């Protein structure tokens, strides 16, 4: 881990980051506004390539681009950078729109595709040819690589570099007309083969590629390269600030070259910021696609995926993700953010908003021997102590209840304030009970507990006797059966790419990242839940109903996060 990464993992560094960096892009914009650039307009865009689902890194970029537009009373476009038809798909186009909207942002009617501009981009290319600034090159990809040179050595000029404008125009038109096989020729910008910046060594701007495009069909057999299409799409849309990630820093001179050498109406300015990386998470689309295709996860929206669809299904809220993006800020240097911070953000939001419910995940039956068999009563309990407006609800209580297996120890260690033979605990919003007896089956495992309840200790009556432990519980007769899916980090190591030489990140997959519990007992009010609802199961964590598999007959809950907040601890330590 680099020093930078280590620093980013401390609360102090994070604080500093927020203060230092939330301004660096805004400072540039403020200065542009001060000197009257762009007539005071601020217009950004979010430009995904529709070749995968969006992930939490994209969410950072979305929050940044749409957030800045909102802050400056500007606009933000959604633009699909669909210049590479081999990997792109309509499924992705749709999921991307869903995700941006779900995060809470709106592009009004400004949804565009780079493919909308194919004709215009083609014309731009002809203009460069006519101006002697682009040429058709017949070098093979291998030859081109040889000619390109290295970081230390300048490149060599292509033998086709000095073709006349007429010849180039003729060849380029024939490329478009489909006269040459795939890969036979390219159109290259004529810039500088000896430039210290390899991006400027006559980059390819068009390639021949007979691939069906999800929008333009088979109209084109030549496609513009990203480096050509991107700046010009920005210019066509009158973008003022083109915010992108750091790996494009060395492409900026090329970006500017296209803008300067073509008659575009506006001159967008590229600004780079650091990509988001998270511990225990892979963020590369190639890897995420592999995890989906090879079945390591159930799909792009598997709740263990860092995709927005996965986070949504896991129970994350848009508010939590926006809060997270705000807190990490924008930096100019790459860093790795502790996934604990993301979890902290969702806990904070759910703590304020999620209804409290009781659910027993690994049930152990308790019979209250002095509670009449045919009796039941409705006890009252709060829906969310953090939100008085959330009100109260009734929970049924009866002779047989379930408690958590873990909450009983036959042979308890010291300071075990839960249930044990002869020991007392309070049942949340109910009574104090005392364990008399342990009933075992023939194999020696515990079948049920026999307890007494103390009728004088009913919660809320003012006559409450105090005991150290309080347990959650569910009335056996009223309980609803449910499936609960416990999720953990998908990778065992903070850096999933930390593998021995020649190793594969997939060997770091956490085999315990999903534990499915069937036969959980949940309180009957949860019968009313709808797909996507969020709850705090007392003492267990935050849970949501699964967006795909939940039905009232077969309730399925996902654990979003446990209650243990590692980040809060880090923050405390840092104080
Ligand atoms: P690809 O390798 O397919 O280009 P990508 O992750 O760059 O993958 P894009 O669809 O091109 O995906 O990304 C859309 C926008 O989101 C770009 O502006 C990109 O810079 C930004 N982005 C992508 N990943 C991150 C990340 N981890 N953190 C912040 N921004 C990101
Ligand atoms: Mg990209």
XYZ file of C-alpha atoms and ligand atoms in Angstrom:
607
model
C 0.000 0.000 0.000
C 1.364 3.424 -0.840
C 1.716 6.139 1.758
C -1.174 7.978 0.212
C -3.440 4.998 0.562
C -2.526 4.562 4.172
C -3.256 8.144 4.941
C -6.634 7.935 3.303
C -7.506 5.159 5.683
C -7.415 7.344 8.726
C -10.242 9.554 9.817
C -7.969 12.580 9.960
C -6.849 12.200 6.393
C -10.454 11.839 5.376
C -11.426 15.038 7.133
C -8.554 16.812 5.485
C -9.517 15.375 2.114
C -13.021 16.709 2.392
C -11.864 20.200 3.244
C -9.012 20.299 0.798
C -10.641 18.652 -2.144
C -14.292 19.503 -2.182
C -13.013 22.749 -3.558
C -10.445 21.948 -6.172
C -12.891 21.483 -9.043
C -15.135 24.210 -7.737
C -12.160 26.537 -7.471
C -11.465 26.033 -11.153
C -15.123 26.689 -11.953
C -15.214 29.751 -9.717
C -12.191 31.147 -11.502
C -13.724 30.447 -14.924
C -16.862 32.234 -13.810
C -14.852 35.151 -12.447
C -13.080 35.749 -15.745
C -16.367 35.447 -17.587
C -15.684 32.208 -19.422
C -18.615 30.427 -21.101
C -20.850 33.433 -20.409
C -21.252 32.258 -16.861
C -22.631 28.868 -17.864
C -21.788 25.636 -16.042
C -22.660 22.538 -18.012
C -21.332 19.107 -17.091
C -22.100 15.576 -18.270
C -21.941 12.032 -16.996
C -20.597 9.889 -19.848
C -20.856 6.148 -19.130
C -19.933 3.550 -21.670
C -22.873 1.125 -21.783
C -20.671 -1.948 -21.340
C -21.607 -2.889 -17.797
C -23.636 -1.863 -14.771
C -22.694 1.263 -12.865
C -20.821 0.828 -9.606
C -20.121 2.919 -6.531
C -17.194 4.583 -8.338
C -19.564 5.778 -11.028
C -21.872 6.984 -8.275
C -19.093 9.292 -7.138
C -18.800 10.686 -10.660
C -22.595 11.025 -10.967
C -22.871 12.875 -7.655
C -20.003 15.108 -8.661
C -21.266 16.006 -12.138
C -24.939 16.384 -11.295
C -24.077 17.923 -7.930
C -21.905 20.640 -9.461
C -24.556 21.422 -12.072
C -27.141 21.807 -9.315
C -24.877 23.932 -7.157
C -24.103 26.388 -9.974
C -27.597 26.451 -11.389
C -26.228 24.698 -14.415
C -27.067 21.587 -16.383
C -25.774 18.041 -16.505
C -26.304 15.731 -19.475
C -26.428 11.984 -19.488
C -24.424 10.785 -22.453
C -23.768 7.233 -23.489
C -20.287 6.893 -24.874
C -21.265 4.146 -27.261
C -18.308 4.116 -29.633
C -17.273 0.513 -28.995
C -20.193 -1.641 -30.184
C -18.542 -5.003 -29.477
C -19.062 -4.736 -25.739
C -22.179 -2.636 -25.515
C -25.740 -3.620 -24.864
C -29.219 -2.114 -24.435
C -29.560 -3.868 -21.077
C -26.754 -1.667 -19.814
C -28.281 1.480 -21.296
C -31.470 0.828 -19.367
C -29.819 -0.117 -16.098
C -27.683 3.034 -16.227
C -30.741 5.265 -16.565
C -32.465 3.438 -13.685
C -29.412 3.843 -11.490
C -28.865 7.550 -12.142
C -32.539 8.250 -11.500
C -32.540 6.114 -8.375
C -29.582 8.102 -7.040
C -31.867 11.116 -7.274
C -30.633 12.897 -10.393
C -32.434 14.096 -13.462
C -31.155 14.905 -16.932
C -34.520 16.294 -18.111
C -34.576 15.757 -21.861
C -30.808 15.810 -22.192
C -30.025 12.159 -22.730
C -27.631 11.732 -25.630
C -25.523 9.105 -27.316
C -22.125 9.614 -28.898
C -23.646 7.586 -31.749
C -26.079 10.500 -32.316
C -23.026 12.366 -33.535
C -21.517 9.725 -35.835
C -22.369 11.703 -38.968
C -21.078 14.945 -37.484
C -17.928 13.228 -36.238
C -17.375 11.786 -39.684
C -17.592 15.299 -41.108
C -15.084 16.520 -38.548
C -12.743 13.757 -39.674
C -13.070 14.840 -43.306
C -12.286 18.395 -42.244
C -9.069 17.246 -40.606
C -8.140 15.351 -43.768
C -8.817 18.361 -45.967
C -6.704 20.536 -43.665
C -3.844 18.036 -43.941
C -4.260 17.075 -40.273
C -5.306 13.460 -40.690
C -4.299 10.610 -42.975
C -5.283 7.085 -43.851
C -2.651 4.633 -42.663
C -2.152 1.059 -43.889
C 0.136 -0.118 -41.104
C -1.026 -3.249 -39.303
C -1.661 -2.972 -35.553
C 1.685 -4.689 -34.845
C 3.560 -2.356 -37.178
C 1.832 0.589 -35.658
C 2.979 -0.495 -32.237
C 6.565 -0.738 -33.512
C 6.399 2.687 -35.104
C 4.911 4.239 -32.009
C 8.167 4.192 -30.055
C 8.356 4.102 -26.274
C 8.380 6.496 -23.359
C 12.136 6.861 -23.884
C 12.306 6.744 -27.664
C 10.436 8.869 -30.161
C 8.203 7.139 -32.682
C 8.802 6.875 -36.429
C 6.588 8.378 -39.056
C 4.313 6.037 -40.942
C 5.236 5.606 -44.632
C 1.622 6.618 -45.380
C 1.831 9.840 -43.445
C 2.361 12.079 -46.434
C -0.455 10.933 -48.651
C -2.188 13.846 -50.330
C -5.422 15.212 -48.932
C -7.243 13.968 -52.068
C -5.925 10.456 -51.711
C -6.767 10.427 -47.996
C -10.251 11.682 -48.632
C -10.826 9.075 -51.307
C -9.519 6.260 -49.096
C -11.475 7.436 -46.051
C -14.702 7.573 -48.058
C -14.019 4.088 -49.322
C -13.361 2.935 -45.757
C -16.821 4.181 -44.908
C -18.277 2.536 -48.015
C -17.008 -0.814 -46.808
C -14.390 -1.425 -49.508
C -11.686 -2.654 -47.121
C -11.642 -5.513 -44.639
C -11.743 -4.926 -40.876
C -8.500 -3.583 -39.520
C -6.950 -3.043 -42.960
C -6.666 0.723 -42.618
C -7.122 3.407 -40.015
C -7.538 7.130 -40.048
C -4.920 8.852 -37.902
C -4.520 12.388 -36.682
C -1.284 13.910 -37.967
C 0.243 15.422 -34.876
C 3.770 14.607 -33.760
C 5.530 11.231 -33.784
C 8.291 12.566 -31.571
C 6.060 14.024 -28.897
C 6.961 13.125 -25.338
C 3.272 12.356 -24.900
C 2.575 9.085 -26.681
C -1.091 10.038 -27.062
C 0.007 12.696 -29.538
C 1.976 10.303 -31.767
C -0.542 10.264 -34.587
C -3.360 8.544 -32.686
C -5.910 6.471 -34.560
C -9.239 8.268 -34.813
C -11.222 5.809 -36.965
C -11.065 2.056 -37.327
C -12.794 -0.350 -39.682
C -14.941 -2.720 -37.717
C -17.993 -4.541 -38.996
C -19.965 -4.803 -35.798
C -23.681 -4.322 -35.359
C -24.300 -1.281 -33.193
C -27.183 -1.353 -30.716
C -28.434 1.984 -32.031
C -27.055 2.602 -35.498
C -27.409 -1.015 -36.605
C -25.226 -1.774 -39.645
C -25.091 1.793 -40.942
C -21.433 2.092 -40.082
C -18.474 -0.165 -40.645
C -16.063 2.451 -39.340
C -16.250 3.693 -35.775
C -14.589 6.716 -34.166
C -12.152 6.130 -31.329
C -13.087 7.257 -27.849
C -10.316 9.901 -27.747
C -11.774 11.528 -30.851
C -15.471 11.104 -30.093
C -15.310 12.214 -26.482
C -14.003 15.791 -26.686
C -16.060 16.490 -29.770
C -19.235 15.126 -28.179
C -18.522 17.438 -25.242
C -18.096 20.360 -27.621
C -21.236 19.518 -29.595
C -23.220 19.514 -26.347
C -21.691 22.809 -25.235
C -20.218 21.236 -22.147
C -18.153 23.720 -20.142
C -16.380 21.421 -17.686
C -15.581 17.875 -18.702
C -14.830 16.093 -15.459
C -13.126 12.728 -15.785
C -10.844 10.392 -13.891
C -7.097 10.704 -13.529
C -6.126 8.123 -16.130
C -7.145 10.648 -18.786
C -4.670 13.276 -17.642
C -2.250 12.403 -20.447
C -5.089 12.491 -22.953
C -5.873 16.105 -22.179
C -3.416 17.551 -24.770
C -5.099 15.369 -27.385
C -8.525 16.431 -26.152
C -7.459 20.037 -26.562
C -5.870 19.365 -29.967
C -9.183 18.179 -31.431
C -11.029 21.124 -29.925
C -8.465 23.581 -31.287
C -8.253 22.103 -34.755
C -11.947 21.827 -35.509
C -14.613 24.490 -35.904
C -16.536 23.685 -32.725
C -18.809 26.176 -31.030
C -17.609 25.670 -27.511
C -14.367 24.848 -25.791
C -14.939 22.461 -22.928
C -12.244 22.180 -20.299
C -11.161 18.762 -19.073
C -10.566 18.385 -15.336
C -9.332 15.135 -13.819
C -10.000 13.746 -10.356
C -8.989 10.536 -8.588
C -10.989 7.394 -9.075
C -12.702 5.902 -6.070
C -11.289 2.618 -4.819
C -12.755 0.750 -1.872
C -11.257 -1.851 0.418
C -12.568 -5.441 0.024
C -13.989 -4.457 -3.356
C -13.105 -4.851 -7.015
C -14.249 -2.005 -9.197
C -12.975 -2.942 -12.632
C -15.824 -3.586 -15.046
C -13.871 -6.445 -16.573
C -13.690 -8.187 -13.213
C -17.279 -7.453 -12.296
C -18.371 -8.904 -15.633
C -16.266 -11.982 -14.995
C -17.828 -12.488 -11.557
C -21.271 -12.356 -13.173
C -20.470 -14.483 -16.225
C -18.676 -17.206 -14.295
C -21.396 -17.377 -11.659
C -19.401 -16.246 -8.632
C -22.363 -14.006 -7.902
C -26.002 -14.318 -8.929
C -25.929 -11.339 -11.298
C -25.041 -7.665 -11.623
C -27.512 -6.935 -8.846
C -26.206 -9.560 -6.436
C -26.252 -7.761 -3.072
C -22.521 -8.407 -2.658
C -21.671 -6.504 -5.825
C -20.454 -2.890 -5.582
C -22.848 -2.046 -8.398
C -25.564 0.488 -7.731
C -28.104 -2.243 -8.537
C -26.406 -4.525 -6.018
C -26.227 -1.845 -3.334
C -29.892 -1.008 -3.898
C -30.870 -4.647 -3.503
C -28.643 -4.884 -0.446
C -30.702 -2.117 1.180
C -28.504 0.923 0.602
C -30.364 4.192 0.191
C -29.608 6.935 -2.344
C -29.219 9.332 0.594
C -26.482 7.159 2.089
C -24.594 6.934 -1.200
C -24.829 10.674 -1.802
C -23.645 11.316 1.737
C -20.719 8.963 1.162
C -19.761 10.737 -2.072
C -19.848 14.040 -0.276
C -17.685 12.805 2.575
C -14.963 11.281 0.426
C -14.679 14.501 -1.554
C -12.622 14.864 -4.708
C -8.902 14.357 -4.691
C -6.152 14.698 -7.250
C -4.269 11.626 -5.984
C -5.465 8.034 -6.077
C -6.423 6.528 -2.750
C -8.327 3.634 -1.271
C -11.327 4.410 0.885
C -12.282 2.109 3.767
C -15.517 0.312 2.871
C -16.388 0.853 6.554
C -17.104 4.477 5.711
C -19.731 3.467 3.147
C -21.304 1.140 5.698
C -21.199 3.891 8.291
C -23.134 6.189 5.951
C -25.923 3.693 5.382
C -26.140 2.912 9.108
C -26.507 6.591 9.873
C -29.339 6.999 7.420
C -31.136 3.801 8.352
C -30.768 4.545 12.043
C -32.901 7.619 11.467
C -35.400 6.072 9.096
C -35.701 2.302 9.460
C -38.547 0.855 11.512
C -37.460 -1.394 14.360
C -38.750 -4.942 14.288
C -38.017 -8.173 16.102
C -36.734 -11.145 14.179
C -35.136 -14.293 15.510
C -32.628 -15.608 13.025
C -31.606 -18.850 14.741
C -34.631 -19.717 16.875
C -34.626 -21.468 20.236
C -38.023 -22.182 21.763
C -38.841 -20.938 25.252
C -41.919 -22.181 27.135
C -43.158 -19.887 29.895
C -44.543 -22.505 32.216
C -46.537 -20.097 34.393
C -48.165 -18.295 31.477
C -51.647 -19.701 30.718
C -51.781 -21.800 27.576
C -54.750 -20.163 25.893
C -53.815 -16.610 26.801
C -52.161 -13.996 24.640
C -51.738 -10.276 25.015
C -50.753 -7.396 22.841
C -47.799 -5.428 24.110
C -46.794 -2.026 22.874
C -43.375 -1.120 21.527
C -41.832 1.835 19.686
C -41.238 1.759 15.945
C -38.129 3.902 16.061
C -36.729 5.509 19.199
C -34.791 7.947 16.946
C -38.006 9.158 15.383
C -40.874 9.844 17.777
C -43.128 10.422 14.773
C -42.753 6.769 13.828
C -45.248 5.820 16.558
C -45.794 2.500 18.251
C -47.107 -0.891 17.356
C -48.582 -3.908 19.074
C -46.652 -7.171 19.362
C -48.353 -10.388 20.474
C -47.008 -12.222 23.511
C -47.900 -15.771 24.505
C -46.736 -18.831 26.401
C -44.289 -20.016 23.776
C -41.747 -17.694 22.297
C -38.547 -17.881 20.302
C -35.296 -16.312 21.329
C -31.932 -16.339 19.576
C -29.949 -19.549 20.057
C -26.899 -17.434 20.870
C -28.716 -15.704 23.686
C -28.676 -18.821 25.811
C -25.651 -20.571 27.316
C -25.962 -23.613 29.460
C -22.556 -22.911 30.900
C -22.215 -19.145 30.652
C -18.913 -17.328 30.924
C -18.600 -14.475 33.403
C -20.495 -11.339 32.463
C -22.833 -13.235 30.169
C -25.924 -11.124 30.793
C -28.196 -13.122 28.566
C -30.119 -16.253 29.448
C -28.602 -19.162 31.402
C -29.961 -21.699 33.888
C -31.206 -19.798 36.953
C -30.494 -16.437 35.299
C -32.935 -13.638 34.491
C -33.299 -11.446 31.408
C -35.835 -8.950 30.183
C -37.724 -9.664 26.984
C -37.851 -6.390 25.063
C -41.078 -4.467 25.768
C -42.437 -7.486 27.698
C -41.486 -9.205 30.962
C -38.530 -10.504 32.881
C -38.130 -14.242 32.529
C -35.994 -16.744 34.424
C -34.642 -19.995 33.075
C -35.613 -23.077 35.083
C -34.774 -25.977 32.921
C -33.163 -27.087 29.684
C -34.949 -29.773 27.640
C -32.736 -31.827 25.330
C -33.497 -34.339 22.618
C -32.041 -37.854 22.451
C -28.907 -36.585 20.720
C -28.222 -34.154 23.532
C -28.950 -30.943 21.676
C -31.140 -28.346 23.270
C -34.782 -28.595 22.201
C -36.365 -25.933 24.343
C -36.014 -23.933 27.531
C -38.521 -23.918 30.357
C -38.783 -20.538 31.999
C -41.075 -18.562 34.257
C -42.149 -15.030 33.637
C -42.664 -12.405 36.335
C -46.099 -10.781 35.768
C -45.039 -7.829 37.975
C -42.400 -6.698 35.473
C -44.423 -5.741 32.453
C -42.611 -3.041 30.463
C -44.126 0.412 30.524
C -46.087 -0.092 33.759
C -43.639 1.802 35.934
C -42.955 -1.153 38.149
C -39.937 -2.263 36.215
C -37.386 -4.307 37.980
C -33.959 -3.927 36.394
C -31.882 -6.783 34.982
C -28.741 -6.489 32.918
C -29.749 -8.186 29.688
C -32.584 -7.467 27.260
C -33.367 -9.922 24.483
C -35.442 -9.707 21.347
C -38.061 -12.422 20.885
C -41.048 -13.449 18.808
C -44.240 -15.187 19.928
C -44.085 -18.717 18.513
C -47.769 -18.954 17.665
C -47.740 -15.622 15.824
C -44.338 -15.777 14.205
C -43.936 -15.717 10.456
C -41.327 -17.936 8.822
C -38.768 -16.126 6.751
C -35.533 -16.590 4.872
C -32.714 -14.280 5.851
C -29.583 -13.765 3.772
C -26.521 -12.596 5.666
C -23.975 -10.878 3.485
C -20.369 -10.122 4.144
C -17.556 -8.629 2.054
C -17.136 -10.470 -1.211
C -13.363 -10.563 -0.716
C -11.282 -11.693 2.217
C -8.500 -9.160 1.749
C -8.698 -5.360 1.879
C -6.978 -5.405 -1.502
C -8.529 -8.264 -3.520
C -5.673 -8.018 -6.008
C -3.198 -8.935 -3.306
C -2.230 -12.376 -4.606
C 1.065 -14.226 -5.051
C 2.830 -13.796 -8.440
C 0.704 -15.179 -11.196
C -2.243 -15.561 -8.835
C -5.831 -14.565 -9.458
C -7.973 -12.134 -7.471
C -10.763 -14.719 -7.451
C -8.794 -16.850 -4.999
C -9.518 -14.069 -2.497
C -13.282 -14.496 -2.742
C -14.829 -14.907 0.694
C -16.590 -18.305 0.802
C -18.710 -16.998 3.693
C -19.857 -13.876 1.862
C -23.411 -15.235 1.768
C -25.044 -17.278 4.506
C -28.663 -18.233 3.944
C -30.780 -18.862 7.029
C -34.112 -20.553 6.532
C -36.783 -20.965 9.197
C -36.120 -17.614 10.806
C -39.009 -16.367 12.949
C -40.106 -12.801 12.400
C -42.779 -10.765 14.122
C -46.215 -10.830 12.442
C -46.302 -7.118 11.584
C -43.642 -7.890 8.972
C -46.346 -9.663 6.989
C -47.274 -6.175 5.844
C -43.821 -5.493 4.375
C -43.353 -4.725 0.710
C -40.429 -5.469 -1.542
C -37.589 -3.034 -0.788
C -38.779 -2.006 2.703
C -36.056 -1.433 5.248
C -35.947 -2.367 8.917
C -33.676 -2.590 11.862
C -33.981 -6.050 13.362
C -33.240 -5.351 16.998
C -29.719 -6.310 18.025
C -29.076 -7.815 14.568
C -28.583 -5.040 12.074
C -30.356 -3.396 9.195
C -32.310 -5.548 6.792
C -34.458 -5.049 3.740
C -36.894 -7.225 1.895
C -35.311 -8.627 -1.237
C -36.385 -6.741 -4.346
C -36.427 -9.877 -6.471
C -37.309 -12.839 -4.325
C -39.583 -11.394 -1.642
C -43.239 -12.434 -1.646
C -45.684 -12.177 1.271
C -45.892 -15.998 1.261
C -42.133 -16.419 1.164
C -40.569 -13.393 2.833
C -36.877 -12.984 2.063
C -34.724 -10.429 3.865
C -31.214 -9.229 3.074
C -28.904 -7.982 5.740
C -27.675 -4.579 4.635
C -25.183 -4.143 7.487
C -24.758 -5.371 11.020
C -24.986 -2.855 13.847
C -21.275 -2.955 14.624
C -19.791 0.199 13.229
C -16.066 -0.176 12.596
C -15.903 3.331 11.147
C -17.403 4.980 14.215
C -14.633 3.325 16.208
C -11.975 4.664 13.858
C -13.479 8.128 14.145
C -13.397 7.889 17.937
C -9.782 6.762 17.963
C -8.881 9.664 15.729
C -10.358 12.175 18.185
P -14.178 1.519 -18.949
O -12.888 0.824 -18.706
O -15.222 0.639 -19.512
O -14.058 2.856 -19.606
P -14.965 3.046 -16.671
O -14.998 2.569 -15.261
O -14.092 4.188 -17.025
O -14.672 1.769 -17.494
P -17.121 4.493 -17.890
O -18.455 3.996 -18.264
O -16.220 4.962 -18.967
O -16.432 3.345 -17.066
O -17.269 5.599 -16.765
C -18.172 6.659 -16.812
C -17.660 7.788 -15.959
O -17.508 7.344 -14.616
C -16.314 8.262 -16.430
O -16.309 9.673 -16.411
C -15.364 7.686 -15.434
O -14.238 8.495 -15.318
C -16.204 7.646 -14.163
N -15.727 6.584 -13.273
C -15.549 5.286 -13.578
N -15.033 4.597 -12.534
C -14.878 5.481 -11.529
C -14.376 5.403 -10.196
N -13.938 4.250 -9.680
N -14.373 6.527 -9.454
C -14.822 7.680 -9.957
N -15.297 7.838 -11.193
C -15.331 6.760 -11.993
Mg -14.099 4.915 -19.217
